[in-house]
mmCIF file of C-alpha atoms and ligand atoms in Angstrom:
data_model
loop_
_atom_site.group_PDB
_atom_site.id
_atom_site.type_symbol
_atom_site.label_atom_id
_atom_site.label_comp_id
_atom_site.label_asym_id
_atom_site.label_seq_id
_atom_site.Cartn_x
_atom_site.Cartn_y
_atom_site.Cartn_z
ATOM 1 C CA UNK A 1 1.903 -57.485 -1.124
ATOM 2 C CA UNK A 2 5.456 -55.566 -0.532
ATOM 3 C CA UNK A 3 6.890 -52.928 -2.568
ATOM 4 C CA UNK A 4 9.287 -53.308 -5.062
ATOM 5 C CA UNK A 5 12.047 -50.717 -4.969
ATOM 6 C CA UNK A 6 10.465 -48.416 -7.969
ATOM 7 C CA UNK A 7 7.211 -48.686 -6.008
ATOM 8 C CA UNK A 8 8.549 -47.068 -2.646
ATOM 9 C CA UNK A 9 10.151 -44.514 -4.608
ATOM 10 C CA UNK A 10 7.033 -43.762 -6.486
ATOM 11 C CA UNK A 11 4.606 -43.049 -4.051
ATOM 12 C CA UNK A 12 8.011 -41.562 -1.272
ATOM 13 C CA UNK A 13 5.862 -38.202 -1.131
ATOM 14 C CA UNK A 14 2.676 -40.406 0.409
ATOM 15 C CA UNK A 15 4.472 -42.860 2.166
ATOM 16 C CA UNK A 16 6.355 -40.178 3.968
ATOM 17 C CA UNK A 17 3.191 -38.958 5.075
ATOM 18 C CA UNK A 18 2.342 -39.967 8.223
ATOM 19 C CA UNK A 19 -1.353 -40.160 7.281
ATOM 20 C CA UNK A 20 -1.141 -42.209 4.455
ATOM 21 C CA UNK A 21 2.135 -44.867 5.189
ATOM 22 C CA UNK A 22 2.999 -47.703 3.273
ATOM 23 C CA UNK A 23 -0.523 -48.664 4.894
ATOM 24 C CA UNK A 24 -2.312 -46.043 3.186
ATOM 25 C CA UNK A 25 -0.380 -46.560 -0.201
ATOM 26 C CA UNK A 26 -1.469 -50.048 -0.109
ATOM 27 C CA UNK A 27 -4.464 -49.567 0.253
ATOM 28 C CA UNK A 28 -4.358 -47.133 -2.745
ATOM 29 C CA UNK A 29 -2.953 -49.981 -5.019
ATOM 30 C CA UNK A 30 -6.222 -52.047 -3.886
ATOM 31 C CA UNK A 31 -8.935 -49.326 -4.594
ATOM 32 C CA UNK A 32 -11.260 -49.406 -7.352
ATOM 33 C CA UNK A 33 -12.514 -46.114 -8.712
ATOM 34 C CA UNK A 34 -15.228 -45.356 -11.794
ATOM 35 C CA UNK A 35 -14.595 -42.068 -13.292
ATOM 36 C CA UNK A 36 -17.632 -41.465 -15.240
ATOM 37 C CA UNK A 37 -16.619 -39.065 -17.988
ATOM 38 C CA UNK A 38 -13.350 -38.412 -19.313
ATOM 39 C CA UNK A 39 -13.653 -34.741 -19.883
ATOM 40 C CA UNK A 40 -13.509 -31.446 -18.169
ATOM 41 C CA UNK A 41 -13.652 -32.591 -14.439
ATOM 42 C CA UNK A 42 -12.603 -36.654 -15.185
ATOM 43 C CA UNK A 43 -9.557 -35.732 -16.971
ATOM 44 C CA UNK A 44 -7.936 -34.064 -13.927
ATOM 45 C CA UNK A 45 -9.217 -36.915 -11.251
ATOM 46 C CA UNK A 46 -7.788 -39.449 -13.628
ATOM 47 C CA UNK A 47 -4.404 -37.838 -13.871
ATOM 48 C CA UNK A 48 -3.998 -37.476 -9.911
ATOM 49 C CA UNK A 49 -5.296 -41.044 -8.783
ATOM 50 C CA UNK A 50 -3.147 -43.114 -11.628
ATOM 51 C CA UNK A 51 -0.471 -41.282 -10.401
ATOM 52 C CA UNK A 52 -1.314 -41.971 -6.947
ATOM 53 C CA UNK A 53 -1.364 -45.200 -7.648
ATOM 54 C CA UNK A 54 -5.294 -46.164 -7.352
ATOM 55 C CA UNK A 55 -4.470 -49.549 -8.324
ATOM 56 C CA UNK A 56 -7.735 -50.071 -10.736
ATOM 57 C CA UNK A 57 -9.201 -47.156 -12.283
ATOM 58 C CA UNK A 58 -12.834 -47.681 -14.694
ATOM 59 C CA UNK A 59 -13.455 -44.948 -17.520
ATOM 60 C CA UNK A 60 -16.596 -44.342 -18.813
ATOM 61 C CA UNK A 61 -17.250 -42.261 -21.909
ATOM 62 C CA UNK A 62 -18.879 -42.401 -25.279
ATOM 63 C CA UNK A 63 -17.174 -40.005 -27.206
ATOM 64 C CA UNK A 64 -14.409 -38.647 -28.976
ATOM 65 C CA UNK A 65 -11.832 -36.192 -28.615
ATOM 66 C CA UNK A 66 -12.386 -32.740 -30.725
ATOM 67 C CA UNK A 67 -10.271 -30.147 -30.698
ATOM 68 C CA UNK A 68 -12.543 -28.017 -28.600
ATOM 69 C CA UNK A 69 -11.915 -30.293 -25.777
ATOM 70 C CA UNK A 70 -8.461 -29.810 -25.431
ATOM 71 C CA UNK A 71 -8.760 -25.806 -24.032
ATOM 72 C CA UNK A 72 -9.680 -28.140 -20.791
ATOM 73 C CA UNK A 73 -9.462 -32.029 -20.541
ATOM 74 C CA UNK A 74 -6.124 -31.987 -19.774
ATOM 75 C CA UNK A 75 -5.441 -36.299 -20.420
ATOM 76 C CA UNK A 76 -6.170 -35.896 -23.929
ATOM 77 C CA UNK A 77 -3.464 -34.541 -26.470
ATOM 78 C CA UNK A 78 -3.749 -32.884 -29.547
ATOM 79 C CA UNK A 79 -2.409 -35.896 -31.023
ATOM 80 C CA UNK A 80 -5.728 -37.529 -29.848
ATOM 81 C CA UNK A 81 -7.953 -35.615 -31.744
ATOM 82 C CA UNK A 82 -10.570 -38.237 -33.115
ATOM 83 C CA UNK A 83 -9.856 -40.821 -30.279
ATOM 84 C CA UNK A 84 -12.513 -42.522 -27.643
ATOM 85 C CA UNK A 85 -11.893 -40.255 -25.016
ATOM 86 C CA UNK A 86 -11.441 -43.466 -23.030
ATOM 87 C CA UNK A 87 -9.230 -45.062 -24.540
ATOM 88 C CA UNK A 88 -6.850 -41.954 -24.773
ATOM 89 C CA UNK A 89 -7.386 -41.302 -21.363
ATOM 90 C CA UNK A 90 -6.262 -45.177 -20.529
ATOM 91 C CA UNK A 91 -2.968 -44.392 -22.454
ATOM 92 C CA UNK A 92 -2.286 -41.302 -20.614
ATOM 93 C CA UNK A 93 -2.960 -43.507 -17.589
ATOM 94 C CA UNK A 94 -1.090 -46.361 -18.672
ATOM 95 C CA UNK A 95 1.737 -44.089 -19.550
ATOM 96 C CA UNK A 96 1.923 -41.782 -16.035
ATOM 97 C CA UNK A 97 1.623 -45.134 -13.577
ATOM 98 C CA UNK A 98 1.987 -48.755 -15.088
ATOM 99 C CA UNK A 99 0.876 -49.951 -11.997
ATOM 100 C CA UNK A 100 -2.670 -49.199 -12.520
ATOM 101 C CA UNK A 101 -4.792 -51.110 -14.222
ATOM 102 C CA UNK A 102 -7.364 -49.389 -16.525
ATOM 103 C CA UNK A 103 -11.027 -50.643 -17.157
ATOM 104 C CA UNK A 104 -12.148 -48.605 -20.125
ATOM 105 C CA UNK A 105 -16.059 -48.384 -21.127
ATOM 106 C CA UNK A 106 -16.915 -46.843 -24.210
ATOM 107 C CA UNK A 107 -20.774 -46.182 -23.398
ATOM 108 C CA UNK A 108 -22.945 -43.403 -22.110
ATOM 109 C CA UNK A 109 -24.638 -44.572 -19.035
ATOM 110 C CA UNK A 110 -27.961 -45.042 -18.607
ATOM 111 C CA UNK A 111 -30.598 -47.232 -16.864
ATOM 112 C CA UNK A 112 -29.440 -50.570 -18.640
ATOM 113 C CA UNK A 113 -26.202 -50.564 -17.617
ATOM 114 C CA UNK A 114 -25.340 -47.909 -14.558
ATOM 115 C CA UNK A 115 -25.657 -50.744 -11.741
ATOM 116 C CA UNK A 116 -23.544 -53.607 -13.724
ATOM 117 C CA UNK A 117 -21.044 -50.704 -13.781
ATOM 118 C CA UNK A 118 -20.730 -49.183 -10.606
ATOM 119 C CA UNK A 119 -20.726 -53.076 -8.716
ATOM 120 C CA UNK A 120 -17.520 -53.792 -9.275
ATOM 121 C CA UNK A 121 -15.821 -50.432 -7.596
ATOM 122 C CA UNK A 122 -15.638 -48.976 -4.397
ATOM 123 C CA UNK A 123 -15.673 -45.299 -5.245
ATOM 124 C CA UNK A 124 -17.503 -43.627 -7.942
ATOM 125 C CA UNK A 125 -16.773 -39.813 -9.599
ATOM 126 C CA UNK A 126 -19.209 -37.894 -11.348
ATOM 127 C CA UNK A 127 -17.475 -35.853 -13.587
ATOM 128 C CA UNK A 128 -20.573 -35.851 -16.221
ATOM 129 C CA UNK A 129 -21.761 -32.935 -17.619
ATOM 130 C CA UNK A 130 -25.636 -33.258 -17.842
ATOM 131 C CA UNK A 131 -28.569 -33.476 -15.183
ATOM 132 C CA UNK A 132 -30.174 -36.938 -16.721
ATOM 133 C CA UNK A 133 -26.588 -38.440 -16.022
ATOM 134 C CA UNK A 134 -26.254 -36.886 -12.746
ATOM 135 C CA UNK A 135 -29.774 -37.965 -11.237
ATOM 136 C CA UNK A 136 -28.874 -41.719 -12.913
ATOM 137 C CA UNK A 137 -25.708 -41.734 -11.076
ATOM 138 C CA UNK A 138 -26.709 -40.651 -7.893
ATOM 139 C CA UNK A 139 -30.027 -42.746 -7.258
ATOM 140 C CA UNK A 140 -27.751 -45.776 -8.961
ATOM 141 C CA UNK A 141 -25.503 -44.977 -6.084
ATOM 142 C CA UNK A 142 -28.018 -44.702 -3.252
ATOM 143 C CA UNK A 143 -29.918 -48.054 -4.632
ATOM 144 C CA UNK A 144 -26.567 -49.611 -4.720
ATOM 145 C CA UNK A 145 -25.330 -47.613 -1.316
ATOM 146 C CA UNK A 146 -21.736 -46.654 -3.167
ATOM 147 C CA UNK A 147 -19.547 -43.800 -2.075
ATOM 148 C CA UNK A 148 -20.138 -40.947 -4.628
ATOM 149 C CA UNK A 149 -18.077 -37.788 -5.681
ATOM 150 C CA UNK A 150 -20.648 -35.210 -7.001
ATOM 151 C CA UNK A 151 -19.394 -32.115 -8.947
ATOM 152 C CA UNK A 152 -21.227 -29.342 -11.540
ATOM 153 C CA UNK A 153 -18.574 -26.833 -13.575
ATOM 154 C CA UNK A 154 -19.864 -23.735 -15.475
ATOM 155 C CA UNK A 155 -18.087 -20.594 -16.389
ATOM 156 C CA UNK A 156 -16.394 -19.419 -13.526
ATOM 157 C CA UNK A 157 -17.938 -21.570 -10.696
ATOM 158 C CA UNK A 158 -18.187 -24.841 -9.808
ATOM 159 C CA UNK A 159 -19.148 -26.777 -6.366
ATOM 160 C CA UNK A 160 -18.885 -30.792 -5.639
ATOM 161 C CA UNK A 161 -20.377 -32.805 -2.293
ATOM 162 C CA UNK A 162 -19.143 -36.076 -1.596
ATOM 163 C CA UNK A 163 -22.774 -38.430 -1.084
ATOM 164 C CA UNK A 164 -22.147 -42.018 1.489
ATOM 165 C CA UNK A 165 -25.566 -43.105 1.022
ATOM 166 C CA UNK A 166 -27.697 -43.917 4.101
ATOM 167 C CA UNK A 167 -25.070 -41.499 5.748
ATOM 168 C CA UNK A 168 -25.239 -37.658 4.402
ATOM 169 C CA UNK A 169 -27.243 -35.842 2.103
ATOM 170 C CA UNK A 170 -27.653 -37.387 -1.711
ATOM 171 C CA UNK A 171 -27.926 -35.155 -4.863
ATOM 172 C CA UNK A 172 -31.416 -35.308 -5.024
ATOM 173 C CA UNK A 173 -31.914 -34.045 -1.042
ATOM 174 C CA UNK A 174 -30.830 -30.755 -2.632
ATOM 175 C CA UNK A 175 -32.143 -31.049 -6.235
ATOM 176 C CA UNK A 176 -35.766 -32.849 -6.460
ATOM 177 C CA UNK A 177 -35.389 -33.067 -10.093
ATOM 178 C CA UNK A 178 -33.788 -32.118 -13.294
ATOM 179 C CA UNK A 179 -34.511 -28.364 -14.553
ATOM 180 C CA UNK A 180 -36.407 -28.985 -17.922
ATOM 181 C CA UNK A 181 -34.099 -29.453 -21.077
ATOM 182 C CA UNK A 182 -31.977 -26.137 -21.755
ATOM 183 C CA UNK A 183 -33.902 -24.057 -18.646
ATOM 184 C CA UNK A 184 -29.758 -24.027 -17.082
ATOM 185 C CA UNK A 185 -27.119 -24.009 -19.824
ATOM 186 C CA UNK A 186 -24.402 -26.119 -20.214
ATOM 187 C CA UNK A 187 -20.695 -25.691 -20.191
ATOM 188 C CA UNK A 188 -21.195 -26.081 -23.584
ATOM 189 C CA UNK A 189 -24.162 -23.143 -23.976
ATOM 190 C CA UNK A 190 -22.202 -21.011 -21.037
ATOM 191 C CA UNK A 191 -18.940 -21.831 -21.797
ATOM 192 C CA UNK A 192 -16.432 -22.850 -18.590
ATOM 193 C CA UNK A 193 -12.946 -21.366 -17.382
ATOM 194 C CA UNK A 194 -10.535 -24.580 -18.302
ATOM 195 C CA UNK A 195 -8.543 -24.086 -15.013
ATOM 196 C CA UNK A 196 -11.879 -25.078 -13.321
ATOM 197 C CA UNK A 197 -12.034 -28.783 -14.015
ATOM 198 C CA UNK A 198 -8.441 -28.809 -12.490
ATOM 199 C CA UNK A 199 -9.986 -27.368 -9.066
ATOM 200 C CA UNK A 200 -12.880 -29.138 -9.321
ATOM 201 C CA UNK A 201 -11.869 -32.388 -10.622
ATOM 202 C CA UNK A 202 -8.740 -32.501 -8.080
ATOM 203 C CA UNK A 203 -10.712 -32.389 -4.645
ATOM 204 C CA UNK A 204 -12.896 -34.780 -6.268
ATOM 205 C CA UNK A 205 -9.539 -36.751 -7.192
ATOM 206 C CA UNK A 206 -8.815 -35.470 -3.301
ATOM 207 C CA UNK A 207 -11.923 -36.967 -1.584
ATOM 208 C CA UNK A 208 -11.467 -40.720 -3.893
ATOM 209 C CA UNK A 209 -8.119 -40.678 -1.870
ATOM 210 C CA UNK A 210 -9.396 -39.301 1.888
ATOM 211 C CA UNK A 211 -12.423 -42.156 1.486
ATOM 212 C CA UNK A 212 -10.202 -45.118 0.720
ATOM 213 C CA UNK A 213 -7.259 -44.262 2.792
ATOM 214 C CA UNK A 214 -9.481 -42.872 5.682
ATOM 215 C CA UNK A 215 -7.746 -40.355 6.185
ATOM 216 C CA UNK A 216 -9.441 -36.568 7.114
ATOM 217 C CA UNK A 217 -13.430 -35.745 7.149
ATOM 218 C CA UNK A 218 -15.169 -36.211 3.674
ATOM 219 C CA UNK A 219 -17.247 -33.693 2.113
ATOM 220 C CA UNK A 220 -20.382 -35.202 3.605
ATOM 221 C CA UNK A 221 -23.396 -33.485 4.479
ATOM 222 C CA UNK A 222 -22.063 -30.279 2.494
ATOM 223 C CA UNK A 223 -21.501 -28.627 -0.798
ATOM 224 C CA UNK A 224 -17.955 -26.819 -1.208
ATOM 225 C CA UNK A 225 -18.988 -24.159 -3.926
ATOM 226 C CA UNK A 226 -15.761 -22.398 -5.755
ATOM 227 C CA UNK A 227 -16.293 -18.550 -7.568
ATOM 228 C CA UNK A 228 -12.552 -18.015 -9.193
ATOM 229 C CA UNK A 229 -13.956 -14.268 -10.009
ATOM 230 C CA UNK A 230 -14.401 -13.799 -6.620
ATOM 231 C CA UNK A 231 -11.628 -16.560 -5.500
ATOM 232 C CA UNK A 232 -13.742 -17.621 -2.615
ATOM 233 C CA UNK A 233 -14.751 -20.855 -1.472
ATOM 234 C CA UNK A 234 -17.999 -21.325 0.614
ATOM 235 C CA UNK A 235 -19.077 -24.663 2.205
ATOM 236 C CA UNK A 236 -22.571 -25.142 2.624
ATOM 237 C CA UNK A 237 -24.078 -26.995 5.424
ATOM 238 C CA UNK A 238 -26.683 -29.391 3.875
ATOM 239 C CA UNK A 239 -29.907 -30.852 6.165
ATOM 240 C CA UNK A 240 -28.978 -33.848 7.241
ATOM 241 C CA UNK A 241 -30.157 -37.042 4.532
ATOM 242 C CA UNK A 242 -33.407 -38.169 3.812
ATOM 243 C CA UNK A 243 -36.090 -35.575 4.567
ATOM 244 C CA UNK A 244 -38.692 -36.288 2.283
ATOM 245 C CA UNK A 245 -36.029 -37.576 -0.619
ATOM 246 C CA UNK A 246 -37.283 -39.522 -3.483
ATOM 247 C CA UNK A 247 -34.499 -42.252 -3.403
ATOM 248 C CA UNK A 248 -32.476 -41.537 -0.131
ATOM 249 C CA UNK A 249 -35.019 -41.317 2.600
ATOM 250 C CA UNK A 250 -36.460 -44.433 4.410
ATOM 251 C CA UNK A 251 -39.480 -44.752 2.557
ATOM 252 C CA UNK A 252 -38.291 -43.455 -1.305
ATOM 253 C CA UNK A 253 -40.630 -43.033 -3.822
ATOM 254 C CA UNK A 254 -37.910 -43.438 -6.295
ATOM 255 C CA UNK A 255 -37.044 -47.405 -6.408
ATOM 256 C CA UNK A 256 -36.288 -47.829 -10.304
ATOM 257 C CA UNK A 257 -33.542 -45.720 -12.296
ATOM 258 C CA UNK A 258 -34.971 -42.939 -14.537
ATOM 259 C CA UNK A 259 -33.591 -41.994 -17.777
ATOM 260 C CA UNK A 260 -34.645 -38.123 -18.123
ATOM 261 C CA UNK A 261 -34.705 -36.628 -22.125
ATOM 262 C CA UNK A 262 -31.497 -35.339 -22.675
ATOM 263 C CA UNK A 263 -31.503 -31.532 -24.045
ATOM 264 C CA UNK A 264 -30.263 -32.121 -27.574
ATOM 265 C CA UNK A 265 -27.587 -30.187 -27.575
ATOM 266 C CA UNK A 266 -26.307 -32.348 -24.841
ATOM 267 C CA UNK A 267 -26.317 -35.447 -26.856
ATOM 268 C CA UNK A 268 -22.952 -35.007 -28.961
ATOM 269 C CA UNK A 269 -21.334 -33.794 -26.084
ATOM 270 C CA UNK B 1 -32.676 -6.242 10.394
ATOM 271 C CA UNK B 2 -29.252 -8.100 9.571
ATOM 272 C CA UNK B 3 -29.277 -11.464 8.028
ATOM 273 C CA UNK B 4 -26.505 -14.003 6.415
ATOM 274 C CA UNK B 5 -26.532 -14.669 2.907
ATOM 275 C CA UNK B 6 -24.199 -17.020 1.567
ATOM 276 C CA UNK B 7 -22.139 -16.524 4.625
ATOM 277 C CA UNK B 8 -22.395 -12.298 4.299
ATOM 278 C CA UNK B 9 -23.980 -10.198 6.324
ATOM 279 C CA UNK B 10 -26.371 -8.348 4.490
ATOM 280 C CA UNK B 11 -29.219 -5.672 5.579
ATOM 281 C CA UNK B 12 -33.045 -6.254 4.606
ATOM 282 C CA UNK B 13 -36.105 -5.114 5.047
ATOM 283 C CA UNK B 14 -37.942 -6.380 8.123
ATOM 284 C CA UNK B 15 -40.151 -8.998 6.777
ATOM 285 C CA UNK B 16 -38.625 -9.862 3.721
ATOM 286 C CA UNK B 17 -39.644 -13.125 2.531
ATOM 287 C CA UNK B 18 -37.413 -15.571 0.869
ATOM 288 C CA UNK B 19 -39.227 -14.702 -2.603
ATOM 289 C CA UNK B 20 -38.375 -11.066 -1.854
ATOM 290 C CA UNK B 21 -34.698 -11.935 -0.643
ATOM 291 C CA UNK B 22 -34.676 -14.091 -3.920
ATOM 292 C CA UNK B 23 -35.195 -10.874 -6.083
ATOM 293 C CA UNK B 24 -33.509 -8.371 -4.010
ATOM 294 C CA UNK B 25 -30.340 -10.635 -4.621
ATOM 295 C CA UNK B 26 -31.330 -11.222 -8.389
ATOM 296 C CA UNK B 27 -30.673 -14.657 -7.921
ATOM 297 C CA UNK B 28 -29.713 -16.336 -11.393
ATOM 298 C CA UNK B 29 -32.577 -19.290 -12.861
ATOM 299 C CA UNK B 30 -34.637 -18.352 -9.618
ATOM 300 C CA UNK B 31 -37.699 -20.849 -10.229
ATOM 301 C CA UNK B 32 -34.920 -23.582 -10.700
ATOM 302 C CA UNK B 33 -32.756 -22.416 -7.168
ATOM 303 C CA UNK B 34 -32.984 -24.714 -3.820
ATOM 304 C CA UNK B 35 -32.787 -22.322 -0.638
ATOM 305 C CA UNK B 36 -31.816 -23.680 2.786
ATOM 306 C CA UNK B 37 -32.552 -21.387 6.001
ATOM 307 C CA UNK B 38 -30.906 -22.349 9.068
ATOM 308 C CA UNK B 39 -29.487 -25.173 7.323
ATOM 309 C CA UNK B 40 -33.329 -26.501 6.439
ATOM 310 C CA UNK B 41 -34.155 -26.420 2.895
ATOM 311 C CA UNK B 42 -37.475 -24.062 2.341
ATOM 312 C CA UNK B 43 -40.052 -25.968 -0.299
ATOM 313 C CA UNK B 44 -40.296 -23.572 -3.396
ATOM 314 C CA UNK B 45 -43.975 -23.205 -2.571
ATOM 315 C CA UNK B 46 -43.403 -21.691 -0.023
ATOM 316 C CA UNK B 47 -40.933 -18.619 -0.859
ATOM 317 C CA UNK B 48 -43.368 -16.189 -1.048
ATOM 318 C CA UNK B 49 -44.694 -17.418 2.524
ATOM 319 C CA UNK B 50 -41.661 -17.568 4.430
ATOM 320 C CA UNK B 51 -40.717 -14.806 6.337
ATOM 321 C CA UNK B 52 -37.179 -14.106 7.221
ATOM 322 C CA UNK B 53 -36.290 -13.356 10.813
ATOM 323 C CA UNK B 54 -33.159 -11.645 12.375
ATOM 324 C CA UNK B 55 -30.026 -13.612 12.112
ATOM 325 C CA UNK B 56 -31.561 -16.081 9.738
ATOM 326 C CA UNK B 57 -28.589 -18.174 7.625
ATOM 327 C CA UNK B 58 -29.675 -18.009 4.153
ATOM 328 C CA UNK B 59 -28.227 -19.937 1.573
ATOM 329 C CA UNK B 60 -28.757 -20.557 -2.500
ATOM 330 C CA UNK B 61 -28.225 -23.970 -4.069
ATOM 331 C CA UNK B 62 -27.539 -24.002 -7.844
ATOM 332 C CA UNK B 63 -27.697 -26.492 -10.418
ATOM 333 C CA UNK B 64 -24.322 -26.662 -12.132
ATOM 334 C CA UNK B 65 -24.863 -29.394 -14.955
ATOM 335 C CA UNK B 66 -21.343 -29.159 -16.751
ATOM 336 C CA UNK B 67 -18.471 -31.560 -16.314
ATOM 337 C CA UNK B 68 -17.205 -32.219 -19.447
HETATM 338 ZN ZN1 ZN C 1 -31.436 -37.912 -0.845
#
């Protein structure tokens, strides 16, 4: 595949980079990544790897935008107000890079259909905002050994670990199971600083890109955690993977995807 | 005796458990908090057990469920 003109000037800024090249940038235009959920944290990953030129990009999301997204998910306009999420995140797509091409799935995931979605890409990005979703996605990950972005957002903090399964640490090394409906609140409960999906949702953007370019040391085996009222970062080593896990040691307990009872509250949103 | 929490040093009693560190750094949702010492994660049953020693590396792990 060569460049056409418009494509060299483009992606200059990573080409120019000695790290990345027009090898890199190729290999950018090859990559499949799954966002799951367009909101708070997908919006902002979405943004950065269309315009970096992630040359297929999946969407996953089953609702709509409302006008108390906005304050946050920064692909969605006020003009979508009523939309699938996904499909006005796949304009906003469309429109910033029409070299990517956009998969959109209007679904919540669950057991049924997690695996048939994740098969088909070679990085996948949690930007979900509820623990049944996040435990789904990560043992759907480890069963299916794909690269994983993990993130949580609430209030003023927020933290993310990037999970290579039968490499680092999984979700559920650190977290057995999911706290019983409503025992942690939601971003919706708690409420969440908008600015913080941008953080969050860019190094998660950030690791996509490191993973398929190979470029830098992933996020593995650690858990970056962000306070903005403190403005301090703290990485936290993580035990190495496995140790008694459910789904990601060498004898897991865990070898069929659970769906956990959503809190209610969580169900709309 | 001096310990590390969350990368700070802090000062604590000598022979404060992690269920005592726990409370003593009113840790938010505490039955719902993973805790890692020397980069080994301590089972919950055993917090009120575990005695802290000198230069122990304490750290909290929180569920954060929001994304959207
Ligand atoms: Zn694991």
């Amino acid at each position: 595949m060569a460049f056409t003109n418009e494509q060299l000037e483009r992606y200059s800024r990573h080409i120019i980079l000695k790290e990345i090249g027009v090898k890199g940038q190729k290999k950018l235009l090859n990559a499949t990544v799954l966002i799951i959920g367009a909101g708070g944290l997908g919006a902002p990953a979405a943004l950065y790897l269309a315009a970096a030129g992630v040359g297929t990009i999946g969407i996953v999301d089953a609702d709509t935008v409302d006008l108390s997204n906005l304050q946050r998910q920064v692909i969605h306009t006020t003009n979508d107000i009523g939309k699938r999420k996904v499909d006005s995140a796949a304009e906003t797509m469309r429109a910033v890079n029409p070299d990517v091409t956009v998969n959109t799935y209007y679904d919540f995931v669950s057991s049924a259909n997690i695996m048939d979605l994740i098969k088909d890409y070679d990085f996948i990005l949690d930007g979900t905002d509820n623990f049944p979703a996040k435990f789904l996605i990560n043992d759907a990950c480890v069963m299916a050994k794909k690269p994983l972005s993990h993130a949580g957002i609430i209030r003023f903090k927020g933290q993310l670990t990037t999970i290579l399964p039968g490499e680092g640490p999984c979700y559920r090394c650190i977290f057995k199971d999911p706290p019983p409906k409503d025992a942690v609140p939601t971003c919706k409960q708690a409420g969440v600083i908008g600015a913080m999906g941008g953080v969050i949702g860019s190094l998660q953007a950030m690791e996509a890109v490191k993973y398929i370019t190979g470029v830098g040391e992933l996020l593995v085996g650690y858990l970056l955690t962000y306070d903005a009222l403190k403005m301090e970062f703290h990485k936290i080593k993580l035990p190495p993977r496995g140790k008694g896990c459910a789904v990601c040691s060498d004898a897991p307990t865990i070898t069929k995807l659970i769906d956990y009872e959503q809190a209610a509250c969580e169900l709309k949103h | 005796m001096t310990i590390k929490v969350a990368g700070e040093q802090k000062q604590m009693a000598d022979g404060i458990t992690v269920a005592g560190l726990i409370e003593a750094e009113q840790v938010e949702n505490p039955q719902y908090v993973t805790v890692s010492v020397n980069e080994e994660f301590i089972d919950a049953g055993d917090f009120a057990s575990h005695v802290l020693n000198e230069g122990d590396e304490v750290e909290f792990l929180y569920f954060m469920g929001g994304g959207r």
